[in-house]
Amino acid sequence: MELDVDFVRAQFPAFAEPSLQGQAFFENAGGSYTCAPVIDRLTRFYHQRKVQPYGPYLASRLAGEEMDEARARLAALMGVQADELSFGPSTTQNTYVLAQAFRQWMQPGEAIVVTNQDHEANTGPWRRLAEDGIEIREWQVDPATGHLDPADLGNLLDENVRLVCFPHCSNVVGEINPVVEITAMAHAAGAFVCVDGVSYAPHGIADVGMLGPDIYLFSSYKTYGPHQGVMVIRRPLGEQLPNQGHYFNAEVLYKRFTPAGPDHAQVAACAGMVDYFDLLADHHGLTGTATERGAGVHDLMRGHEVKLLQPVLDFLSARNDLRLLGPARAEGRAPTVAVDLGRPAMPVAEALAAQGIMAGAGDFYAVRALQAMGVDPQQGVLRLSFVHYTSPDEIAQLLKALERVL
Ligand SMILES: Cc1ncc(COP(=O)(O)O)c(C=O)c1O
């Protein structure tokens, strides 16, 4: 079965927006378009429910119920319990809070493994724990390919390691890391696992219960939703780490790592992402549990993306005036494609904009990864990123524009 891309695009108001006509969006890894169910819920919340939630009056009760609905339905999709999922302002703020919890929980001399493939959000906050005597061990990419080899992780693991942090997929290398295998290695060594799922989630929300990590993070503004960070912390870890919220909320798992009051409207609107995935599942005749339907939607999205991605990779690989970062085979990577042009990338992104291509240039906060691969972060990379709503026509438009500007 193939993804019905016309149906998909009909769920995104941006594709009917006159001011965006003729422009093809290729900076989705920075933030995606928002689906209609999210916009509808956000609008309804601000019109009808913008009161303090969880009170005894109707508008307040509905507001609270919708916030709980978002948490419960996202958790079901991800194969975890509702109180194992919480919302924060962003993934970076979520990792920052988590790092404070680990700072209190760990002893000097114990170790954390971080990578130099990650976006700074899942590496910088952990590295700062060195200030408190925590040993930081860096799992390094292959400088030629950007690949993270699990065998290298094996050499870093011992009984002192409490946590292993890595990305499901890097936002510049694009390669999909084998989360199940890496998690099993870390668990076997007695360490917990924190996965940055931000770059992967737009291509299918993960069944975290099946994948196995103790922490899994993603940003809903890149997955067709409002600007939130979504954080799964499995119970055995969440109950062990010191509470970072108000002391009187310590018994409520989903409040332990979100010290501030949440953005009520945006939390509520996150249920719209699940509405959208349900619409896709129903339209394509997918049945079963929430995670089974989610897996089916994931496969449909990936199938479409892989088909569209290979010609882009072939085009870029065939050129000798640039360097494609990450794998050249579509199956093993996300459609987040960074290229080192050997010159500043921004003027090229600007030239693409004049051709109706919305693309990004810069370091994308993956400074360590670029440096590890010998790319000058000042020059940056050109990044072309798309998702399942991208059409074959837009890919053709991109390739034509690249021919002109490269
Ligand atoms: C892979 C990855 N991780 C983390 C982040 C940070 O997410 P947030 O903006 O929600 O802090 C980003 C944002 O670009 C990202 O691409």
Short mmCIF file of C-alpha atoms and ligand atoms in Angstrom, two decimals:
data_model
loop_
_atom_site.label_atom_id
_atom_site.label_comp_id
_atom_site.label_asym_id
_atom_site.label_seq_id
_atom_site.Cartn_x
_atom_site.Cartn_y
_atom_site.Cartn_z
CA MET A 1 0.00 0.00 0.00
CA GLU A 2 1.23 3.49 -0.83
CA LEU A 3 0.73 6.73 1.04
CA ASP A 4 -2.05 8.86 -0.45
CA VAL A 5 -0.08 12.11 -0.69
CA ASP A 6 -3.06 14.14 -1.95
CA PHE A 7 -5.00 13.11 1.15
CA VAL A 8 -1.98 13.97 3.31
CA ARG A 9 -1.57 17.43 1.81
CA ALA A 10 -5.26 18.18 2.24
CA GLN A 11 -4.66 17.98 6.02
CA PHE A 12 -2.15 20.86 5.95
CA PRO A 13 -3.50 24.41 5.47
CA ALA A 14 -0.04 25.57 4.35
CA PHE A 15 -0.54 23.79 1.01
CA ALA A 16 -3.66 25.88 0.33
CA GLU A 17 -2.09 29.12 1.54
CA PRO A 18 -1.83 31.62 -1.34
CA SER A 19 1.36 33.25 -0.03
CA LEU A 20 3.16 29.88 -0.10
CA GLN A 21 2.12 28.80 -3.58
CA GLY A 22 5.00 27.89 -5.88
CA GLN A 23 7.41 27.47 -2.99
CA ALA A 24 8.61 24.02 -2.06
CA PHE A 25 9.49 23.50 1.58
CA PHE A 26 12.83 21.76 2.25
CA GLU A 27 13.64 22.94 5.79
CA ASN A 28 11.29 20.53 7.54
CA ALA A 29 14.01 19.33 9.91
CA GLY A 30 13.96 22.85 11.35
CA GLY A 31 10.21 22.77 11.90
CA SER A 32 7.37 21.22 9.93
CA TYR A 33 4.10 22.64 8.68
CA THR A 34 1.26 22.21 11.18
CA CYS A 35 -1.61 19.84 10.46
CA ALA A 36 -5.20 21.09 10.58
CA PRO A 37 -6.32 19.09 13.64
CA VAL A 38 -3.61 20.79 15.72
CA ILE A 39 -4.56 24.26 14.47
CA ASP A 40 -8.25 23.49 15.10
CA ARG A 41 -7.57 22.35 18.66
CA LEU A 42 -5.33 25.32 19.36
CA THR A 43 -7.99 27.71 18.04
CA ARG A 44 -10.74 25.98 20.01
CA PHE A 45 -8.67 26.12 23.18
CA TYR A 46 -8.00 29.84 22.85
CA HIS A 47 -11.64 30.56 21.99
CA GLN A 48 -13.41 28.26 24.42
CA ARG A 49 -11.04 26.95 27.10
CA LYS A 50 -8.45 29.59 27.85
CA VAL A 51 -8.95 29.44 31.60
CA GLN A 52 -6.98 27.77 34.37
CA PRO A 53 -7.49 24.03 33.71
CA TYR A 54 -8.63 21.30 36.12
CA GLY A 55 -11.19 23.54 37.89
CA PRO A 56 -14.82 22.70 38.69
CA TYR A 57 -16.42 24.80 35.89
CA LEU A 58 -17.07 23.43 32.41
CA ALA A 59 -14.48 25.36 30.35
CA SER A 60 -11.81 24.51 32.88
CA ARG A 61 -12.77 20.84 33.09
CA LEU A 62 -12.69 20.54 29.28
CA ALA A 63 -9.30 22.27 29.15
CA GLY A 64 -7.81 19.82 31.65
CA GLU A 65 -9.41 16.84 29.96
CA GLU A 66 -7.95 17.83 26.62
CA MET A 67 -4.47 18.19 28.12
CA ASP A 68 -4.79 14.73 29.68
CA GLU A 69 -6.10 13.38 26.39
CA ALA A 70 -2.98 14.61 24.58
CA ARG A 71 -0.70 12.92 27.07
CA ALA A 72 -2.65 9.66 27.17
CA ARG A 73 -3.05 9.30 23.41
CA LEU A 74 0.57 10.17 22.61
CA ALA A 75 1.73 7.73 25.28
CA ALA A 76 -0.46 4.97 23.81
CA LEU A 77 1.01 5.67 20.38
CA MET A 78 4.52 5.40 21.84
CA GLY A 79 3.81 2.21 23.76
CA VAL A 80 4.28 3.70 27.24
CA GLN A 81 2.06 4.59 30.22
CA ALA A 82 0.34 8.00 30.24
CA ASP A 83 2.30 9.22 33.25
CA GLU A 84 5.61 8.28 31.62
CA LEU A 85 5.10 11.08 29.09
CA SER A 86 5.45 14.77 29.86
CA PHE A 87 5.67 18.06 27.98
CA GLY A 88 8.24 20.82 28.31
CA PRO A 89 8.92 24.02 26.36
CA SER A 90 11.51 22.33 24.11
CA THR A 91 13.73 19.28 23.90
CA THR A 92 16.74 21.37 24.90
CA GLN A 93 15.00 22.51 28.07
CA ASN A 94 13.91 18.94 28.77
CA THR A 95 17.47 17.60 28.53
CA TYR A 96 18.67 20.51 30.65
CA VAL A 97 16.24 19.59 33.44
CA LEU A 98 17.09 15.90 33.13
CA ALA A 99 20.79 16.72 33.38
CA GLN A 100 20.14 18.52 36.68
CA ALA A 101 18.44 15.38 37.97
CA PHE A 102 21.38 13.20 36.93
CA ARG A 103 23.78 15.75 38.43
CA GLN A 104 22.17 15.16 41.83
CA TRP A 105 21.77 11.41 41.39
CA MET A 106 25.28 10.50 40.17
CA GLN A 107 28.49 10.21 42.18
CA PRO A 108 31.85 11.71 41.17
CA GLY A 109 33.81 9.15 39.20
CA GLU A 110 30.71 7.70 37.54
CA ALA A 111 30.45 8.21 33.79
CA ILE A 112 28.10 9.33 31.01
CA VAL A 113 28.61 8.43 27.35
CA VAL A 114 27.75 11.17 24.86
CA THR A 115 28.35 11.32 21.11
CA ASN A 116 29.77 13.91 18.77
CA GLN A 117 26.99 13.10 16.30
CA ASP A 118 24.21 14.71 18.38
CA HIS A 119 22.57 18.10 18.11
CA GLU A 120 23.92 20.14 21.03
CA ALA A 121 20.64 19.59 22.94
CA ASN A 122 21.52 15.97 23.78
CA THR A 123 25.19 16.45 24.43
CA GLY A 124 26.01 19.91 25.87
CA PRO A 125 23.80 19.64 29.00
CA TRP A 126 25.32 16.22 29.81
CA ARG A 127 28.90 17.36 29.22
CA ARG A 128 28.43 20.10 31.81
CA LEU A 129 28.21 17.42 34.50
CA ALA A 130 32.01 17.18 34.23
CA GLU A 131 31.97 20.28 36.49
CA ASP A 132 30.69 17.99 39.26
CA GLY A 133 33.28 15.27 38.76
CA ILE A 134 31.25 13.13 36.37
CA GLU A 135 33.42 11.49 33.72
CA ILE A 136 32.27 12.24 30.17
CA ARG A 137 33.17 9.66 27.55
CA GLU A 138 32.70 10.61 23.92
CA TRP A 139 31.46 8.03 21.44
CA GLN A 140 32.93 9.40 18.21
CA VAL A 141 31.73 9.25 14.64
CA ASP A 142 33.81 7.99 11.75
CA PRO A 143 35.20 11.28 10.37
CA ALA A 144 34.71 10.15 6.77
CA THR A 145 31.11 9.00 7.01
CA GLY A 146 29.65 10.42 10.21
CA HIS A 147 28.70 6.86 11.17
CA LEU A 148 28.47 5.83 14.84
CA ASP A 149 29.80 2.29 15.21
CA PRO A 150 28.21 0.32 18.07
CA ALA A 151 31.50 -1.62 18.41
CA ASP A 152 33.16 1.65 19.50
CA LEU A 153 30.49 2.08 22.15
CA GLY A 154 31.38 -1.38 23.44
CA ASN A 155 34.89 -0.10 24.22
CA LEU A 156 33.47 2.79 26.30
CA LEU A 157 31.10 0.77 28.47
CA ASP A 158 32.00 -0.51 31.92
CA GLU A 159 30.41 -0.67 35.38
CA ASN A 160 30.96 3.08 35.95
CA VAL A 161 28.69 4.18 33.10
CA ARG A 162 25.26 5.29 34.34
CA LEU A 163 23.87 6.80 31.13
CA VAL A 164 24.37 6.52 27.37
CA CYS A 165 23.04 9.41 25.24
CA PHE A 166 22.74 9.23 21.46
CA PRO A 167 20.43 10.35 18.65
CA HIS A 168 17.88 8.13 16.92
CA CYS A 169 19.11 9.98 13.88
CA SER A 170 21.42 12.98 13.55
CA ASN A 171 20.08 16.22 12.07
CA VAL A 172 23.07 16.51 9.72
CA VAL A 173 24.24 12.92 9.10
CA GLY A 174 20.72 11.55 8.67
CA GLU A 175 21.73 7.94 9.33
CA ILE A 176 19.24 5.99 11.44
CA ASN A 177 21.02 4.51 14.44
CA PRO A 178 20.06 0.99 15.61
CA VAL A 179 18.33 2.03 18.83
CA VAL A 180 17.35 -1.50 19.91
CA GLU A 181 20.90 -2.83 19.54
CA ILE A 182 22.57 0.15 21.23
CA THR A 183 20.04 0.18 24.06
CA ALA A 184 20.57 -3.53 24.68
CA MET A 185 24.35 -2.98 24.88
CA ALA A 186 23.97 -0.12 27.35
CA HIS A 187 21.45 -1.99 29.49
CA ALA A 188 23.69 -5.05 29.57
CA ALA A 189 26.42 -2.81 31.02
CA GLY A 190 23.98 -1.50 33.65
CA ALA A 191 23.52 1.97 32.10
CA PHE A 192 20.32 3.87 31.34
CA VAL A 193 19.72 5.19 27.82
CA CYS A 194 18.62 8.62 26.58
CA VAL A 195 17.65 8.87 22.92
CA ASP A 196 17.16 12.15 21.09
CA GLY A 197 14.33 11.28 18.72
CA VAL A 198 13.86 14.83 17.41
CA SER A 199 15.23 14.17 13.92
CA TYR A 200 13.53 10.81 13.58
CA ALA A 201 10.03 11.51 14.94
CA PRO A 202 8.80 13.50 11.89
CA HIS A 203 9.22 10.29 9.89
CA GLY A 204 7.19 8.15 12.28
CA ILE A 205 6.52 8.32 16.00
CA ALA A 206 8.54 5.56 17.67
CA ASP A 207 7.12 2.69 19.69
CA VAL A 208 9.41 3.49 22.62
CA GLY A 209 8.16 0.51 24.60
CA MET A 210 9.44 -1.74 21.82
CA LEU A 211 12.70 0.17 21.20
CA GLY A 212 13.60 0.02 24.87
CA PRO A 213 15.32 3.30 25.91
CA ASP A 214 14.67 4.81 29.34
CA ILE A 215 14.34 8.34 27.96
CA TYR A 216 13.08 9.30 24.49
CA LEU A 217 12.67 12.92 23.44
CA PHE A 218 11.18 14.70 20.46
CA SER A 219 9.93 18.17 19.51
CA SER A 220 6.32 18.41 18.40
CA TYR A 221 6.90 21.53 16.30
CA LYS A 222 8.83 19.27 13.92
CA THR A 223 6.11 16.60 13.94
CA TYR A 224 3.17 18.64 12.61
CA GLY A 225 2.25 19.98 16.05
CA PRO A 226 2.68 23.02 18.31
CA HIS A 227 5.98 24.18 19.82
CA GLN A 228 6.56 21.71 22.64
CA GLY A 229 9.16 19.19 23.74
CA VAL A 230 7.76 15.71 24.34
CA MET A 231 9.65 13.57 26.84
CA VAL A 232 9.18 9.92 27.71
CA ILE A 233 10.84 8.79 30.93
CA ARG A 234 10.19 5.17 31.83
CA ARG A 235 8.97 4.64 35.36
CA PRO A 236 11.94 2.74 36.88
CA LEU A 237 14.23 5.64 36.00
CA GLY A 238 11.74 8.47 36.58
CA GLU A 239 10.97 7.30 40.11
CA GLN A 240 14.66 6.97 40.94
CA LEU A 241 15.90 10.33 39.69
CA PRO A 242 15.49 13.26 42.10
CA ASN A 243 12.29 15.23 41.56
CA GLN A 244 12.87 18.55 39.74
CA GLY A 245 9.31 19.85 40.19
CA HIS A 246 7.52 21.28 43.22
CA TYR A 247 8.08 19.02 46.24
CA PHE A 248 4.35 18.41 46.74
CA ASN A 249 4.04 17.05 43.16
CA ALA A 250 6.82 14.50 43.60
CA GLU A 251 4.41 11.54 43.60
CA VAL A 252 3.10 12.39 40.12
CA LEU A 253 5.59 10.95 37.64
CA TYR A 254 4.73 13.27 34.75
CA LYS A 255 5.29 16.35 36.94
CA ARG A 256 8.73 15.35 38.25
CA PHE A 257 10.80 16.74 35.36
CA THR A 258 8.76 19.77 34.31
CA PRO A 259 9.47 22.47 36.88
CA ALA A 260 7.46 25.20 35.16
CA GLY A 261 3.72 25.31 34.55
CA PRO A 262 3.05 23.91 31.08
CA ASP A 263 1.72 25.82 28.07
CA HIS A 264 -1.85 24.58 28.49
CA ALA A 265 -3.10 25.39 25.00
CA GLN A 266 -0.14 23.81 23.25
CA VAL A 267 -0.20 20.71 25.41
CA ALA A 268 -3.91 20.30 24.62
CA ALA A 269 -3.27 20.87 20.90
CA CYS A 270 -0.74 18.02 20.88
CA ALA A 271 -3.75 15.67 20.76
CA GLY A 272 -4.22 17.00 17.23
CA MET A 273 -1.05 15.21 16.12
CA VAL A 274 -2.66 11.93 17.15
CA ASP A 275 -5.90 12.97 15.41
CA TYR A 276 -3.79 13.41 12.29
CA PHE A 277 -2.06 10.03 12.58
CA ASP A 278 -5.48 8.44 13.22
CA LEU A 279 -6.85 10.12 10.08
CA LEU A 280 -3.98 8.62 8.11
CA ALA A 281 -4.50 5.20 9.67
CA ASP A 282 -8.26 5.24 8.94
CA HIS A 283 -7.83 6.51 5.41
CA HIS A 284 -5.36 3.73 4.63
CA GLY A 285 -7.40 1.04 6.37
CA LEU A 286 -4.91 0.39 9.18
CA THR A 287 -6.31 -1.38 12.23
CA GLY A 288 -5.11 -2.71 15.59
CA THR A 289 -3.80 -1.10 18.75
CA ALA A 290 -2.55 2.49 18.87
CA THR A 291 1.06 1.35 18.49
CA GLU A 292 0.18 -1.04 15.64
CA ARG A 293 -1.65 1.71 13.76
CA GLY A 294 1.24 4.08 14.52
CA ALA A 295 3.68 1.54 13.11
CA GLY A 296 1.55 1.25 9.98
CA VAL A 297 1.51 5.03 9.52
CA HIS A 298 5.28 5.09 10.09
CA ASP A 299 5.80 2.47 7.35
CA LEU A 300 3.60 4.38 4.90
CA MET A 301 5.49 7.61 5.54
CA ARG A 302 8.88 5.95 5.28
CA GLY A 303 7.95 4.12 2.09
CA HIS A 304 7.01 7.39 0.43
CA GLU A 305 10.06 9.23 1.75
CA VAL A 306 12.53 6.53 0.69
CA LYS A 307 11.12 6.54 -2.84
CA LEU A 308 11.49 10.31 -3.13
CA LEU A 309 14.84 10.46 -1.38
CA GLN A 310 16.91 8.11 -3.56
CA PRO A 311 16.93 10.37 -6.66
CA VAL A 312 18.06 13.30 -4.49
CA LEU A 313 20.90 11.23 -3.04
CA ASP A 314 21.84 9.96 -6.51
CA PHE A 315 21.91 13.50 -7.86
CA LEU A 316 24.13 14.76 -5.03
CA SER A 317 26.43 11.71 -5.00
CA ALA A 318 27.11 12.12 -8.71
CA ARG A 319 28.50 15.63 -8.29
CA ASN A 320 32.18 16.19 -7.62
CA ASP A 321 31.79 19.78 -6.38
CA LEU A 322 30.19 18.88 -3.05
CA ARG A 323 30.26 16.28 -0.30
CA LEU A 324 27.10 14.50 0.74
CA LEU A 325 27.10 13.83 4.49
CA GLY A 326 25.82 10.46 5.66
CA PRO A 327 24.63 7.41 3.71
CA ALA A 328 23.89 7.53 -0.02
CA ARG A 329 21.23 4.79 0.29
CA ALA A 330 17.78 6.07 1.24
CA GLU A 331 16.73 3.02 3.27
CA GLY A 332 19.23 3.69 6.06
CA ARG A 333 18.60 7.35 6.54
CA ALA A 334 16.05 10.08 7.09
CA PRO A 335 15.35 12.56 4.27
CA THR A 336 17.45 15.16 6.08
CA VAL A 337 20.27 15.70 3.65
CA ALA A 338 23.22 17.96 4.44
CA VAL A 339 25.93 18.77 1.92
CA ASP A 340 29.29 20.41 2.43
CA LEU A 341 29.85 22.77 -0.49
CA GLY A 342 33.41 23.73 0.52
CA ARG A 343 32.21 27.34 0.59
CA PRO A 344 29.64 29.26 2.65
CA ALA A 345 26.28 27.53 2.32
CA MET A 346 24.01 30.50 3.02
CA PRO A 347 24.42 32.23 -0.40
CA VAL A 348 23.40 28.94 -2.03
CA ALA A 349 20.32 28.68 0.19
CA GLU A 350 19.51 32.26 -0.79
CA ALA A 351 19.88 31.41 -4.46
CA LEU A 352 17.57 28.43 -3.94
CA ALA A 353 15.01 30.71 -2.29
CA ALA A 354 14.93 32.77 -5.47
CA GLN A 355 14.06 29.52 -7.27
CA GLY A 356 11.12 28.82 -4.95
CA ILE A 357 13.02 26.37 -2.74
CA MET A 358 12.87 26.97 1.01
CA ALA A 359 16.06 25.35 2.36
CA GLY A 360 18.39 25.94 5.28
CA ALA A 361 22.10 26.66 5.70
CA GLY A 362 24.35 26.77 8.75
CA ASP A 363 25.56 24.46 11.49
CA PHE A 364 22.09 23.48 12.76
CA TYR A 365 23.54 23.31 16.30
CA ALA A 366 25.40 20.15 15.26
CA VAL A 367 28.73 21.95 15.51
CA ARG A 368 30.54 18.97 17.03
CA ALA A 369 29.33 16.62 14.29
CA LEU A 370 30.40 18.99 11.51
CA GLN A 371 33.80 19.56 13.10
CA ALA A 372 34.27 15.80 13.57
CA MET A 373 33.67 15.32 9.84
CA GLY A 374 36.07 18.10 8.93
CA VAL A 375 33.37 20.57 7.88
CA ASP A 376 33.90 24.21 8.78
CA PRO A 377 30.86 25.20 10.89
CA GLN A 378 31.38 28.83 9.88
CA GLN A 379 30.77 27.94 6.25
CA GLY A 380 28.03 25.57 7.33
CA VAL A 381 26.22 23.01 5.26
CA LEU A 382 23.29 23.30 2.91
CA ARG A 383 20.47 21.18 4.33
CA LEU A 384 17.59 19.84 2.27
CA SER A 385 15.05 18.12 4.48
CA PHE A 386 11.63 16.81 3.62
CA VAL A 387 8.89 14.63 5.07
CA HIS A 388 5.98 12.47 3.93
CA TYR A 389 3.87 15.37 2.64
CA THR A 390 6.50 16.30 0.08
CA SER A 391 5.38 15.54 -3.47
CA PRO A 392 7.29 14.14 -6.48
CA ASP A 393 6.73 17.51 -8.20
CA GLU A 394 8.49 19.31 -5.36
CA ILE A 395 11.44 16.91 -5.64
CA ALA A 396 11.60 17.65 -9.37
CA GLN A 397 11.50 21.38 -8.60
CA LEU A 398 14.34 20.93 -6.09
CA LEU A 399 16.57 19.02 -8.50
CA LYS A 400 15.99 21.57 -11.24
CA ALA A 401 16.82 24.42 -8.87
CA LEU A 402 19.96 22.65 -7.65
CA GLU A 403 21.11 22.22 -11.26
CA ARG A 404 20.82 25.97 -11.68
CA VAL A 405 22.43 27.22 -8.49
CA LEU A 406 25.21 24.73 -7.69
C1 LIG B 1 18.24 16.38 16.47
C2 LIG B 1 17.76 17.54 17.28
N1 LIG B 1 17.76 17.43 18.61
C3 LIG B 1 17.34 18.43 19.40
C4 LIG B 1 16.89 19.61 18.87
C5 LIG B 1 16.46 20.69 19.80
O1 LIG B 1 15.08 20.74 19.90
P1 LIG B 1 14.37 21.98 20.60
O2 LIG B 1 14.38 23.09 19.62
O3 LIG B 1 12.99 21.46 20.90
O4 LIG B 1 15.13 22.29 21.82
C6 LIG B 1 16.86 19.78 17.49
C7 LIG B 1 16.40 21.05 16.91
O5 LIG B 1 16.72 21.41 15.82
C8 LIG B 1 17.32 18.71 16.68
O6 LIG B 1 17.33 18.81 15.35
#
